[in-house]
Coordinates of C-alpha atoms and ligand atoms in Angstrom, one line a residue:
M1 CA 1.9 17.1 -4.1
K2 CA -0.5 14.2 -3.9
N3 CA 0.4 11.8 -1.0
T4 CA 0.3 8.2 -2.2
V5 CA 1.6 4.8 -0.9
T6 CA 4.7 5.4 -3.2
T7 CA 5.5 9.1 -2.0
L8 CA 5.0 8.0 1.7
K9 CA 7.6 5.0 1.2
Q10 CA 9.9 7.3 -0.7
M11 CA 9.8 9.8 2.3
K12 CA 11.4 7.0 4.4
K13 CA 14.1 6.5 1.9
D14 CA 14.8 10.2 1.7
G15 CA 14.9 10.6 5.5
Q16 CA 11.8 12.8 5.5
K17 CA 9.4 12.5 8.4
I18 CA 5.9 11.8 7.8
S19 CA 3.1 13.8 9.5
M20 CA -0.2 12.0 10.3
L21 CA -3.2 13.1 12.4
T22 CA -6.6 11.4 13.2
C23 CA -9.6 13.0 11.8
Y24 CA -13.3 12.2 11.8
D25 CA -15.2 15.0 10.0
Y26 CA -15.2 17.2 6.9
T27 CA -14.4 20.6 8.3
T28 CA -11.4 19.5 10.3
A29 CA -10.2 17.3 7.2
K30 CA -10.3 20.5 5.1
I31 CA -8.2 22.5 7.6
M32 CA -5.6 19.6 7.8
E33 CA -5.5 19.3 3.9
E34 CA -4.7 23.0 3.8
S35 CA -2.0 22.6 6.6
G36 CA 0.1 20.1 4.4
I37 CA -0.4 17.1 6.7
N38 CA 0.8 14.1 4.8
A39 CA -1.8 11.4 5.9
I40 CA -5.0 11.3 7.9
L41 CA -6.1 8.4 9.9
V42 CA -9.9 7.9 10.6
G43 CA -9.1 6.0 13.7
D44 CA -11.5 3.8 15.6
S45 CA -10.5 6.2 18.4
L46 CA -13.7 7.9 17.2
G47 CA -15.5 5.7 19.5
M48 CA -14.0 7.6 22.3
T49 CA -13.5 11.1 20.9
M50 CA -16.7 11.4 18.8
M51 CA -19.0 8.9 20.4
G52 CA -18.2 9.0 24.1
Y53 CA -17.5 5.1 24.5
E54 CA -14.9 4.0 27.2
D55 CA -12.8 2.2 24.5
T56 CA -12.8 1.3 20.7
L57 CA -14.5 -2.0 21.0
P58 CA -18.1 -0.9 20.3
V59 CA -17.3 0.9 17.0
T60 CA -18.9 -0.6 14.0
M61 CA -18.1 -0.8 10.3
E62 CA -21.0 1.6 9.6
D63 CA -19.6 4.2 12.1
M64 CA -16.1 3.9 10.3
I65 CA -17.6 4.2 6.8
H66 CA -19.6 7.2 7.8
H67 CA -16.9 9.1 9.2
T68 CA -14.2 8.0 6.6
A69 CA -16.7 9.2 3.7
C70 CA -17.1 12.7 5.6
V71 CA -13.3 13.1 5.8
S72 CA -12.8 12.0 2.3
R73 CA -14.8 14.8 0.9
G74 CA -12.5 17.4 2.6
L75 CA -9.3 15.9 1.0
K76 CA -7.5 16.3 -2.2
N77 CA -3.8 15.5 -1.6
T78 CA -3.7 14.0 1.9
F79 CA -3.5 10.2 2.0
L80 CA -6.5 8.7 3.8
V81 CA -6.3 5.6 6.0
A82 CA -9.3 4.1 7.7
D83 CA -9.2 1.7 10.8
M84 CA -10.8 -1.6 10.5
P85 CA -12.9 -1.8 13.7
F86 CA -12.9 -4.6 16.3
M87 CA -14.3 -7.9 14.9
S88 CA -14.3 -6.7 11.3
Y89 CA -11.2 -8.8 10.4
Q90 CA -10.3 -11.1 13.4
T91 CA -13.1 -13.4 12.4
S92 CA -11.7 -14.6 8.9
T93 CA -9.8 -13.5 6.0
Y94 CA -13.1 -13.4 4.1
D95 CA -14.4 -10.9 6.5
A96 CA -11.2 -8.9 6.4
V97 CA -11.3 -8.6 2.6
K98 CA -14.9 -7.7 2.6
N99 CA -14.7 -5.1 5.1
A100 CA -11.5 -3.6 3.9
G101 CA -13.2 -3.3 0.5
R102 CA -16.1 -1.5 2.0
L103 CA -13.8 1.1 3.6
I104 CA -12.3 1.8 0.2
K105 CA -15.5 1.6 -1.9
E106 CA -18.0 3.2 0.6
G107 CA -15.6 5.4 2.7
H108 CA -13.2 6.3 -0.1
A109 CA -10.1 5.5 1.9
Q110 CA -6.9 4.8 0.1
A111 CA -5.7 2.2 2.7
V112 CA -6.9 0.3 5.8
K113 CA -5.3 -0.2 9.1
L114 CA -5.6 -3.2 11.4
E115 CA -4.2 -4.0 14.8
G116 CA -2.0 -7.0 15.4
G117 CA 1.3 -8.6 14.3
A118 CA 2.1 -12.1 13.3
S119 CA -1.5 -13.2 14.3
V120 CA -3.1 -11.2 11.6
C121 CA -0.7 -11.7 8.8
E122 CA -3.0 -14.0 7.0
Q123 CA -5.7 -11.2 6.9
I124 CA -2.9 -8.7 5.7
R125 CA -1.9 -11.0 2.9
A126 CA -5.5 -11.4 1.7
I127 CA -6.3 -7.7 1.9
V128 CA -3.0 -6.8 -0.1
K129 CA -3.9 -9.5 -2.6
A130 CA -7.1 -7.6 -3.3
D131 CA -4.9 -4.5 -4.1
I132 CA -5.9 -2.7 -0.9
P133 CA -2.8 -1.1 0.8
V134 CA -2.6 -2.0 4.5
V135 CA -1.1 -0.2 7.5
A136 CA -0.4 -2.5 10.4
H137 CA -0.5 -1.4 14.0
I138 CA 1.6 -3.1 16.8
G139 CA 2.7 -2.3 20.4
L140 CA -0.3 -1.1 22.3
T141 CA -3.3 -2.2 20.3
P142 CA -6.4 -0.7 21.9
Q143 CA -8.7 -3.4 20.5
S144 CA -6.9 -5.9 22.9
V145 CA -7.4 -3.8 26.0
N146 CA -9.2 -6.6 27.9
A147 CA -6.3 -9.1 26.9
F148 CA -3.6 -6.5 28.0
G149 CA -5.6 -5.7 31.1
G150 CA -5.4 -2.0 30.5
F151 CA -3.7 0.6 28.3
K152 CA 0.1 -0.1 29.0
V153 CA 3.4 0.5 27.3
Q154 CA 4.4 -2.6 25.3
G155 CA 8.0 -4.1 24.7
K156 CA 9.7 -3.1 28.0
E157 CA 10.5 -6.7 28.9
Y158 CA 12.9 -8.8 26.9
D159 CA 10.3 -11.3 25.6
Q160 CA 7.9 -8.6 24.6
A161 CA 10.5 -6.7 22.8
I162 CA 11.6 -9.8 20.8
Q163 CA 8.0 -10.4 20.0
L164 CA 7.5 -6.8 18.8
I165 CA 10.5 -7.0 16.5
R166 CA 9.2 -10.4 15.1
D167 CA 5.7 -8.8 14.7
A168 CA 7.1 -5.7 12.8
K169 CA 9.1 -8.0 10.4
A170 CA 6.1 -10.3 10.0
V171 CA 3.7 -7.6 9.0
E172 CA 6.2 -6.1 6.6
E173 CA 6.8 -9.6 5.1
A174 CA 3.0 -10.1 4.8
G175 CA 2.8 -6.9 2.6
A176 CA 1.9 -4.0 5.0
F177 CA 3.3 -0.8 3.4
M178 CA 3.4 1.1 6.7
V179 CA 3.3 0.2 10.4
T180 CA 2.1 2.0 13.5
L181 CA 4.0 1.6 16.7
E182 CA 1.9 2.7 19.7
C183 CA 3.4 3.1 23.1
V184 CA 6.6 1.5 22.5
P185 CA 10.1 2.4 24.3
E186 CA 11.8 5.1 22.2
K187 CA 15.1 2.9 21.7
L188 CA 13.1 -0.2 20.7
A189 CA 11.0 1.8 18.2
T190 CA 14.2 3.4 16.7
L191 CA 15.6 -0.1 16.3
I192 CA 12.5 -1.4 14.6
S193 CA 12.3 1.5 12.3
K194 CA 16.0 0.9 11.2
E195 CA 15.3 -2.8 10.7
L196 CA 12.3 -2.3 8.4
S197 CA 12.2 -0.9 4.8
I198 CA 8.6 0.2 5.3
P199 CA 7.8 3.5 7.2
T200 CA 7.0 3.3 11.0
I201 CA 4.5 5.9 12.3
G202 CA 4.9 6.3 16.1
I203 CA 2.5 7.5 18.8
G204 CA 4.3 7.4 22.1
A205 CA 7.2 5.7 20.4
G206 CA 9.8 8.6 20.1
A207 CA 11.4 10.5 17.3
G208 CA 13.3 7.6 15.8
C209 CA 10.1 6.5 14.0
D210 CA 9.6 7.5 10.3
G211 CA 6.6 9.6 11.1
Q212 CA 4.2 10.5 13.9
V213 CA 0.6 10.4 14.4
L214 CA -1.6 12.0 17.2
V215 CA -5.3 12.1 18.0
Y216 CA -6.2 15.5 16.9
Q217 CA -8.4 16.4 19.9
D218 CA -5.4 15.5 22.1
M219 CA -2.9 17.7 20.4
L220 CA -5.2 20.6 20.2
G221 CA -5.9 20.4 23.9
M222 CA -9.6 19.7 23.6
F223 CA -9.9 17.4 26.5
S224 CA -9.4 18.6 30.1
G225 CA -8.2 16.2 32.7
F226 CA -5.9 13.2 31.8
K227 CA -3.1 14.0 29.3
P228 CA -1.1 11.0 28.2
K229 CA 2.8 11.3 28.7
F230 CA 3.3 11.1 24.9
V231 CA 0.9 14.0 24.0
K232 CA 1.9 17.5 23.4
H233 CA -0.7 20.3 23.4
F234 CA 0.1 22.3 20.3
A235 CA -2.8 24.7 21.2
N236 CA -5.5 25.1 23.8
I237 CA -8.5 24.9 21.6
G238 CA -10.7 23.5 24.5
E239 CA -10.3 26.7 26.5
I240 CA -10.8 28.9 23.3
M241 CA -14.1 27.1 22.5
K242 CA -15.2 27.4 26.1
D243 CA -14.6 31.1 26.2
A244 CA -16.4 31.5 23.0
F245 CA -19.5 29.5 24.2
M246 CA -19.5 31.4 27.4
T247 CA -19.5 34.7 25.6
Y248 CA -22.2 33.7 23.3
D249 CA -24.4 32.5 26.2
K250 CA -23.8 35.9 28.0
E251 CA -24.6 38.0 24.8
V252 CA -27.7 36.1 24.0
K253 CA -29.0 36.6 27.5
E254 CA -28.2 40.3 27.7
Q255 CA -29.5 40.8 24.2
S256 CA -26.2 42.3 22.8
F257 CA -26.2 39.5 20.1
P258 CA -27.5 39.6 17.4
S259 CA -26.9 43.2 16.8
E260 CA -27.7 45.7 13.9
E261 CA -24.8 44.3 11.7
H262 CA -26.2 40.6 11.9
N263 CA -29.8 41.7 10.9
F264 CA -31.5 41.3 7.3
K265 CA -33.5 44.3 6.1
I266 CA -37.0 44.7 4.7
D267 CA -38.4 47.6 2.7
E268 CA -40.3 49.9 5.2
N269 CA -43.3 50.1 2.7
I270 CA -43.7 46.3 2.6
L271 CA -43.5 46.2 6.3
L272 CA -46.2 48.9 6.6
N273 CA -48.5 46.9 4.4
I274 CA -47.9 43.7 6.4
E275 CA -48.8 45.6 9.6
V276 CA -51.9 47.0 8.1
M277 CA -52.9 43.5 6.8
A278 CA -52.3 42.2 10.3
E279 CA -54.6 44.5 12.1
Ligands
KIV1 O1 -7.6 4.8 16.4 C1 -6.7 5.5 16.4 O2 -6.8 6.8 16.5 C2 -5.3 5.0 16.4 C3 -4.2 5.9 16.5 C4 -4.1 6.2 18.0 C5 -3.0 5.3 15.9 O3 -5.2 3.8 16.1

């Protein structure tokens, strides 16, 4: 079944949970498509996971379009959302519509995601007016890392919690068809999910959300070292890859790879003639 804005909204009405993962390349997109994941987010987290930046701030429209187009070529039924990078929509509604349009036209996304609540409602309204579906993103919004003073859980204090509820209602009212809740206390996220008619997609926001999203390298255990509290390793692909790379290195050096089964053949008579010519 093809996932669309309509089917994703219907899933909330039917009490079915929505699965979403980040993805940044064609090969992984194909595997996710075959796995039945409902939606893929080409997140600006690619700045960290694919490009090695400290945060998402340096990511450009060109980076987003490039990776979104790669992912789109691997998909048929999975819904594709692309992140609007830092400063591609904050500057004006004109920039917001123009850049959202590029992610749809050049990246072949079906929706765009942007960070912020009430403060970006004008942009959400303008993009929706251009018939581009919008996913909002509230709570911990990584593009505001400098304003927040680090990556911190949002909504733990009374005032912050009230602001989050207001932001959630504001983005729904502005026309967002879905909203991501990042690093929000579980009970607050559950309350927001009940208050809204649009689906909430949680990351570090508990099971009361209407769906979940994770960064795929996190859930596959591809990074060693720091593991955020909300991440579960569904596999240890990092270890499997490292073992395979080490075995390859060893076999190349001890000359057990490539072996007979990997070689192409040439007719012995042709080879003989070549050897005579070469003399
Ligand atoms: O950029 C991203 O990957 C995201 C998710 C963490 C929701 O915004």
